[in-house]
PDB file of C-alpha atoms and ligand atoms in Angstrom:
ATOM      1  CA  UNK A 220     111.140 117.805  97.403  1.00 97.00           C
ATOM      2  CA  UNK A 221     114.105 115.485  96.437  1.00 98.00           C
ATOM      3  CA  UNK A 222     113.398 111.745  96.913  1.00 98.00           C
ATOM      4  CA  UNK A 223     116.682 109.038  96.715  1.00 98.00           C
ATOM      5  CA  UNK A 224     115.333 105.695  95.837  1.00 99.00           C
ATOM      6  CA  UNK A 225     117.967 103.056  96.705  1.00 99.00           C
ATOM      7  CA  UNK A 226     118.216  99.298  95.408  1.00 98.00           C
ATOM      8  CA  UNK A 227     120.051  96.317  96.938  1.00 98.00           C
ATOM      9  CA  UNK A 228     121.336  93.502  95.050  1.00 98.00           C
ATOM     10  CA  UNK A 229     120.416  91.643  92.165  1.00 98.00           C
ATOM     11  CA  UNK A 230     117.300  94.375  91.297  1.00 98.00           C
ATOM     12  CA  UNK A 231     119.768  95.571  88.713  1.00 98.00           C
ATOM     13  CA  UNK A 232     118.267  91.737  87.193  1.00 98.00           C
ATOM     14  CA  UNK A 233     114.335  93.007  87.089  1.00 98.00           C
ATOM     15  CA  UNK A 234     113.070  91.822  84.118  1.00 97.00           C
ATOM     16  CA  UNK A 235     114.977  88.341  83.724  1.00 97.00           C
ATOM     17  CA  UNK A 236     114.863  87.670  87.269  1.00 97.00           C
ATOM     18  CA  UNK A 237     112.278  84.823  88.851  1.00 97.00           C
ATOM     19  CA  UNK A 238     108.991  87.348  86.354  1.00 97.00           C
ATOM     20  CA  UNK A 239     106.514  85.665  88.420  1.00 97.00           C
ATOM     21  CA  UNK A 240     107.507  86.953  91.738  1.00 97.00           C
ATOM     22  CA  UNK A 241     108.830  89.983  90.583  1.00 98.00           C
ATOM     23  CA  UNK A 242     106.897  90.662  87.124  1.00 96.00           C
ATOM     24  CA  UNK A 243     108.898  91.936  83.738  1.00 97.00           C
ATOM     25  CA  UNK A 244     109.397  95.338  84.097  1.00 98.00           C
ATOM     26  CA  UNK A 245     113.547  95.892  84.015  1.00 98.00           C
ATOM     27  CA  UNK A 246     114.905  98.608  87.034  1.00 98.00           C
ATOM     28  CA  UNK A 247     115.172 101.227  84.186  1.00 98.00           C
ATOM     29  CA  UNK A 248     111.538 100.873  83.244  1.00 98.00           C
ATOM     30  CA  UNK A 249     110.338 101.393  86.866  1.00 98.00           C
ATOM     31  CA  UNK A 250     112.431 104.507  87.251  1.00 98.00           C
ATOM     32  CA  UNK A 251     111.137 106.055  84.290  1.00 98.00           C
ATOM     33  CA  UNK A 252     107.659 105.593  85.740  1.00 98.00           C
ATOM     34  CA  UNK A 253     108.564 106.833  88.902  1.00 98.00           C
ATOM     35  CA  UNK A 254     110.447 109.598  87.108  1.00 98.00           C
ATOM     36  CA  UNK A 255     107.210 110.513  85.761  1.00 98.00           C
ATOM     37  CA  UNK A 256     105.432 110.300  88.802  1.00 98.00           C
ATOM     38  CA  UNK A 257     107.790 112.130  90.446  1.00 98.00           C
ATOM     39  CA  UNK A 258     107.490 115.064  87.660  1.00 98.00           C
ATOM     40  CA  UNK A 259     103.921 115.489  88.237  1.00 97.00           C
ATOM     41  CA  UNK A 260     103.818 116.275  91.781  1.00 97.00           C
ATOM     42  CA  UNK A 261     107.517 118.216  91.673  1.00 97.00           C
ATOM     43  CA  UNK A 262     109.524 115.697  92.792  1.00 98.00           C
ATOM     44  CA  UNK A 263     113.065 115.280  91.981  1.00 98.00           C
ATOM     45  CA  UNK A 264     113.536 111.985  92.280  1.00 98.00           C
ATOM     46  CA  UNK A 265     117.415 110.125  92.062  1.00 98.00           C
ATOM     47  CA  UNK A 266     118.230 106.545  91.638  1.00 98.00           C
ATOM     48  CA  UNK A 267     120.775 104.033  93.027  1.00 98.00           C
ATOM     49  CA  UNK A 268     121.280 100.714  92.951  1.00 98.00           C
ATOM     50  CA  UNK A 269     124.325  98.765  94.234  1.00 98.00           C
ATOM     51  CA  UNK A 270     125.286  94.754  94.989  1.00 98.00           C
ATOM     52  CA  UNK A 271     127.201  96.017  97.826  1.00 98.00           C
ATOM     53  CA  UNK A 272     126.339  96.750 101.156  1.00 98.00           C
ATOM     54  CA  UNK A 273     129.076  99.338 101.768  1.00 98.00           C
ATOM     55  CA  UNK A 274     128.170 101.707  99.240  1.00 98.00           C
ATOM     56  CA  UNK A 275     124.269 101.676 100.036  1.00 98.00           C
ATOM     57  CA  UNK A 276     125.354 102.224 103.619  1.00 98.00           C
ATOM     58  CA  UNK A 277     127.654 105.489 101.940  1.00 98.00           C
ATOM     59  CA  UNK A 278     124.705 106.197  99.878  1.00 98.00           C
ATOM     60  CA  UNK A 279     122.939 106.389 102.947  1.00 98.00           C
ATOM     61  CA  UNK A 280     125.078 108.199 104.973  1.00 98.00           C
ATOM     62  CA  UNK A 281     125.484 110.748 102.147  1.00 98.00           C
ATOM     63  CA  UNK A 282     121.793 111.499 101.448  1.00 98.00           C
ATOM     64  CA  UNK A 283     121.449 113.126 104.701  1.00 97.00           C
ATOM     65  CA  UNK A 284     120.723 117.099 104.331  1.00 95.00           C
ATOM     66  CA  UNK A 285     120.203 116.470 100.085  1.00 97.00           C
ATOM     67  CA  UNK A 286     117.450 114.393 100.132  1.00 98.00           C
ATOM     68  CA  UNK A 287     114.445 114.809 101.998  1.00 98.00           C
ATOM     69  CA  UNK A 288     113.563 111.135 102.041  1.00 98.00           C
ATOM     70  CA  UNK A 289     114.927 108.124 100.987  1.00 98.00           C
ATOM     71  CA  UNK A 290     112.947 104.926  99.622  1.00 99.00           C
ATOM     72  CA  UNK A 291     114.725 101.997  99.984  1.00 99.00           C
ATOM     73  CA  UNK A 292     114.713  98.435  98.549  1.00 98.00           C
ATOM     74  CA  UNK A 293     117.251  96.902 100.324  1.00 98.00           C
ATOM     75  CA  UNK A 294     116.215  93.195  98.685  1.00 98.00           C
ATOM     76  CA  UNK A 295     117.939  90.758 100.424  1.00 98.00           C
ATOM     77  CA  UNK A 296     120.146  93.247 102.913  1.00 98.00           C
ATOM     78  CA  UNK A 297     116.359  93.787 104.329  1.00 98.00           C
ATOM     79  CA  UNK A 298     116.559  90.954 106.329  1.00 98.00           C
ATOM     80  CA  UNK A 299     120.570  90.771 107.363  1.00 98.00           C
ATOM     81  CA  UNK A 300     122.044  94.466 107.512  1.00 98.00           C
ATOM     82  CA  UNK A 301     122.383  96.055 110.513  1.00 98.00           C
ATOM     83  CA  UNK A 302     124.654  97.736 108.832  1.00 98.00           C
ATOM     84  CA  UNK A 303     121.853  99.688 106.980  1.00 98.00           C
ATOM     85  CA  UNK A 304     119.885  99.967 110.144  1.00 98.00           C
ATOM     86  CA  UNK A 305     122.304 101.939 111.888  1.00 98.00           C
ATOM     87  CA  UNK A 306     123.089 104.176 108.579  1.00 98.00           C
ATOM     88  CA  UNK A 307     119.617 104.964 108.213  1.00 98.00           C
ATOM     89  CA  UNK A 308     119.173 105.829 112.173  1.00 98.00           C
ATOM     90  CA  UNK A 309     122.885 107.340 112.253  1.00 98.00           C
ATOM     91  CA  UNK A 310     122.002 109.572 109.801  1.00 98.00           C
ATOM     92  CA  UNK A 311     119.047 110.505 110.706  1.00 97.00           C
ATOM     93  CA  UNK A 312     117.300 110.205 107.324  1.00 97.00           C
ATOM     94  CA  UNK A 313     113.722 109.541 106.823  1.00 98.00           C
ATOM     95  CA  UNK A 314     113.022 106.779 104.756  1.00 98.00           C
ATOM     96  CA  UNK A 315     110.588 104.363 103.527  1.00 98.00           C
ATOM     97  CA  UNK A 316     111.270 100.574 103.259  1.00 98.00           C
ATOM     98  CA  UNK A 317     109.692  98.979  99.811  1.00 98.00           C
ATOM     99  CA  UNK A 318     109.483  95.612  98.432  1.00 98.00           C
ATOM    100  CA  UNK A 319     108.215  94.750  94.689  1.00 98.00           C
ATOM    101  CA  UNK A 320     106.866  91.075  96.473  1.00 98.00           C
ATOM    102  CA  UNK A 321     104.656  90.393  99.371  1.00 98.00           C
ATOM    103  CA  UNK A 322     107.567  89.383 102.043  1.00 98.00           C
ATOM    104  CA  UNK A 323     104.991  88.087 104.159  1.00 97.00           C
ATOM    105  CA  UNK A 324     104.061  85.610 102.126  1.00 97.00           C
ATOM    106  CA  UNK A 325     106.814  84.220 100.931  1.00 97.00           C
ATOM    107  CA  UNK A 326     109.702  81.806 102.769  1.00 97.00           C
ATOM    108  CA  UNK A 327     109.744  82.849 106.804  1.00 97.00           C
ATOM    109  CA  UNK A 328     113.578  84.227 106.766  1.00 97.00           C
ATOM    110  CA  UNK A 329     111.677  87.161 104.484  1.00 98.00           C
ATOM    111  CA  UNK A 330     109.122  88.335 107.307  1.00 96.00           C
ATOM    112  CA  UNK A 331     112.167  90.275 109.267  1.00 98.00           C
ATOM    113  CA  UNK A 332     113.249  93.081 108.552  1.00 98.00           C
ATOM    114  CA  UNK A 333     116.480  94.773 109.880  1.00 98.00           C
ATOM    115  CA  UNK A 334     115.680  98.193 108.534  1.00 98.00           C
ATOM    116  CA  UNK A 335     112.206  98.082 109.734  1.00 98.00           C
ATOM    117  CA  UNK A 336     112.394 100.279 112.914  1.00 98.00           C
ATOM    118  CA  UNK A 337     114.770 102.885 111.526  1.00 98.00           C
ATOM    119  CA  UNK A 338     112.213 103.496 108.675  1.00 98.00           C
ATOM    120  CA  UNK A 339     108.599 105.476 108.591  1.00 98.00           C
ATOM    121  CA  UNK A 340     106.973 102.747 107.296  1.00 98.00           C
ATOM    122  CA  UNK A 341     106.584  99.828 104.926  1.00 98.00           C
ATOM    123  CA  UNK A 342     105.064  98.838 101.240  1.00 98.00           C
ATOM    124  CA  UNK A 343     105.347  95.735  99.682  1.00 98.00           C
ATOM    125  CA  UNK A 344     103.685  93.557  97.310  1.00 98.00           C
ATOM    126  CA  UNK A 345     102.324  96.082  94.696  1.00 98.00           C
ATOM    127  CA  UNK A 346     105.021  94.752  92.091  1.00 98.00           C
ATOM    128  CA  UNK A 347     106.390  98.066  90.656  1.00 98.00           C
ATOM    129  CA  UNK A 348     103.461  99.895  91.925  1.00 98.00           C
ATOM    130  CA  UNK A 349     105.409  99.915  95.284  1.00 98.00           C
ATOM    131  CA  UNK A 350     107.855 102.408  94.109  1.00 98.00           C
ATOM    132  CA  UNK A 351     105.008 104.664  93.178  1.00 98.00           C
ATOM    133  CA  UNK A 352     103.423 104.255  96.511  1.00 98.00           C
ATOM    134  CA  UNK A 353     106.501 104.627  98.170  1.00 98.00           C
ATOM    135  CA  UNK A 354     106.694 107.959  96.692  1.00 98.00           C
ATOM    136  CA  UNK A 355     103.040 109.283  97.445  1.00 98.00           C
ATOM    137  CA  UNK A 356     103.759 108.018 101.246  1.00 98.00           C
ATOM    138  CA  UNK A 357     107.031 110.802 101.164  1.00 98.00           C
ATOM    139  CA  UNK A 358     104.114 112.969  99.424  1.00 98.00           C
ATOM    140  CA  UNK A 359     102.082 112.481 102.006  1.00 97.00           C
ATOM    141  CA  UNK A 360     104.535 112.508 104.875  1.00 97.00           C
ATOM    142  CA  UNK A 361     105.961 115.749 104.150  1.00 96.00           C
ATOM    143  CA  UNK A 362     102.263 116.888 103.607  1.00 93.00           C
ATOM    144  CA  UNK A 363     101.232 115.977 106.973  1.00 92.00           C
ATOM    145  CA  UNK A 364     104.595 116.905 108.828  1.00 71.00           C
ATOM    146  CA  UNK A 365     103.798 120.621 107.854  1.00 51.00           C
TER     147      UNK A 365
HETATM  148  C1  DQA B 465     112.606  92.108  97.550  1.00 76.83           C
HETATM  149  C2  DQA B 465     112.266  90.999  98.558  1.00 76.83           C
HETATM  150  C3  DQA B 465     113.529  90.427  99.179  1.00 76.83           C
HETATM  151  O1  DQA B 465     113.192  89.404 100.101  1.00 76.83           O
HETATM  152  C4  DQA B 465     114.424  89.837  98.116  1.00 76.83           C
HETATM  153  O2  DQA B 465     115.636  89.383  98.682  1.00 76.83           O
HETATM  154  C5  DQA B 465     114.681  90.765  96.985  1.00 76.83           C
HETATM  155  C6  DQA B 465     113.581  91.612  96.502  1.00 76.83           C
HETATM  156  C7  DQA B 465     111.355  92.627  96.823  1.00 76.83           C
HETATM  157  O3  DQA B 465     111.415  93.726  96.272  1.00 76.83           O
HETATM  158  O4  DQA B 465     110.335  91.936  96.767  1.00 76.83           O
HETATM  159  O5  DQA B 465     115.747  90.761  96.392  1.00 76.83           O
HETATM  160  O6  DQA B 465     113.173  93.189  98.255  1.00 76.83           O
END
């Protein structure tokens, strides 16, 4: 199986960015875990992240037919990018929305997402543990789609 995990902007600042909310782990130490992860159950997992919302979209577009699922932190294009929405449904990808923080309990304008209905489902407010679950939920997905 062959996972994409895409980041939005500013995750490419894990580590120095707001630690409390988003704990110290940089975006290279979380995909090496994942990495890991991924190795033990025969994953192939691939990593992405961009600032910009045009080449997430392409990213997007372009995982359909080489990835079996995509897990996607879109960070703050969650909660403005139709753009994304429409990639995601255009393409026909499956793919599961993650967030390191609890959106729900944070400021309102966090509670929507854009990308929610185009994805499987949602994970968010395990810290770096939500890229991990994000992966056994493709595990799992695939698993029970058989
Ligand atoms: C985030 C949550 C978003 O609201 C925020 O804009 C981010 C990170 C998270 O992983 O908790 O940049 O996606």
């Amino acid at each position: 199986m062959k996972v994409l995990f895409l980041n939005g902007p500013n995750l490419n600042l894990l580590g120095q960015r707001e630690p409390e909310i988003y704990g110290s782990l940089t975006l290279t130490d979380i995909e090496d875990m994942v990495r890991e992860h991924a190795n033990r159950h025969n994953v192939e997992a691939t990593f992405f992240q961009s600032n910009h919302e045009g080449e997430l979209v392409t990213q997007v577009q372009q995982s359909a037919g080489s990835y079996d699922y995509v897990v996607i932190n879109a960070a703050a294009y969650t909660h403005t990018s139709i753009a994304l929405k429409d990639a995601i449904t255009g393409a026909g990808v499956k793919a599961v929305e993650i967030h390191l923080s609890n959106v729900h309990a944070r400021e309102s304008y966090r509670e929507n997402s854009m990308i929610a209905k185009a994805c499987i489902g949602c994970i968010n407010g395990f810290g770096a543990s939500s890229y991990i679950l994000g992966l056994e939920a493709c595990i799992l997905h695939q698993k029970s789609d058989r």
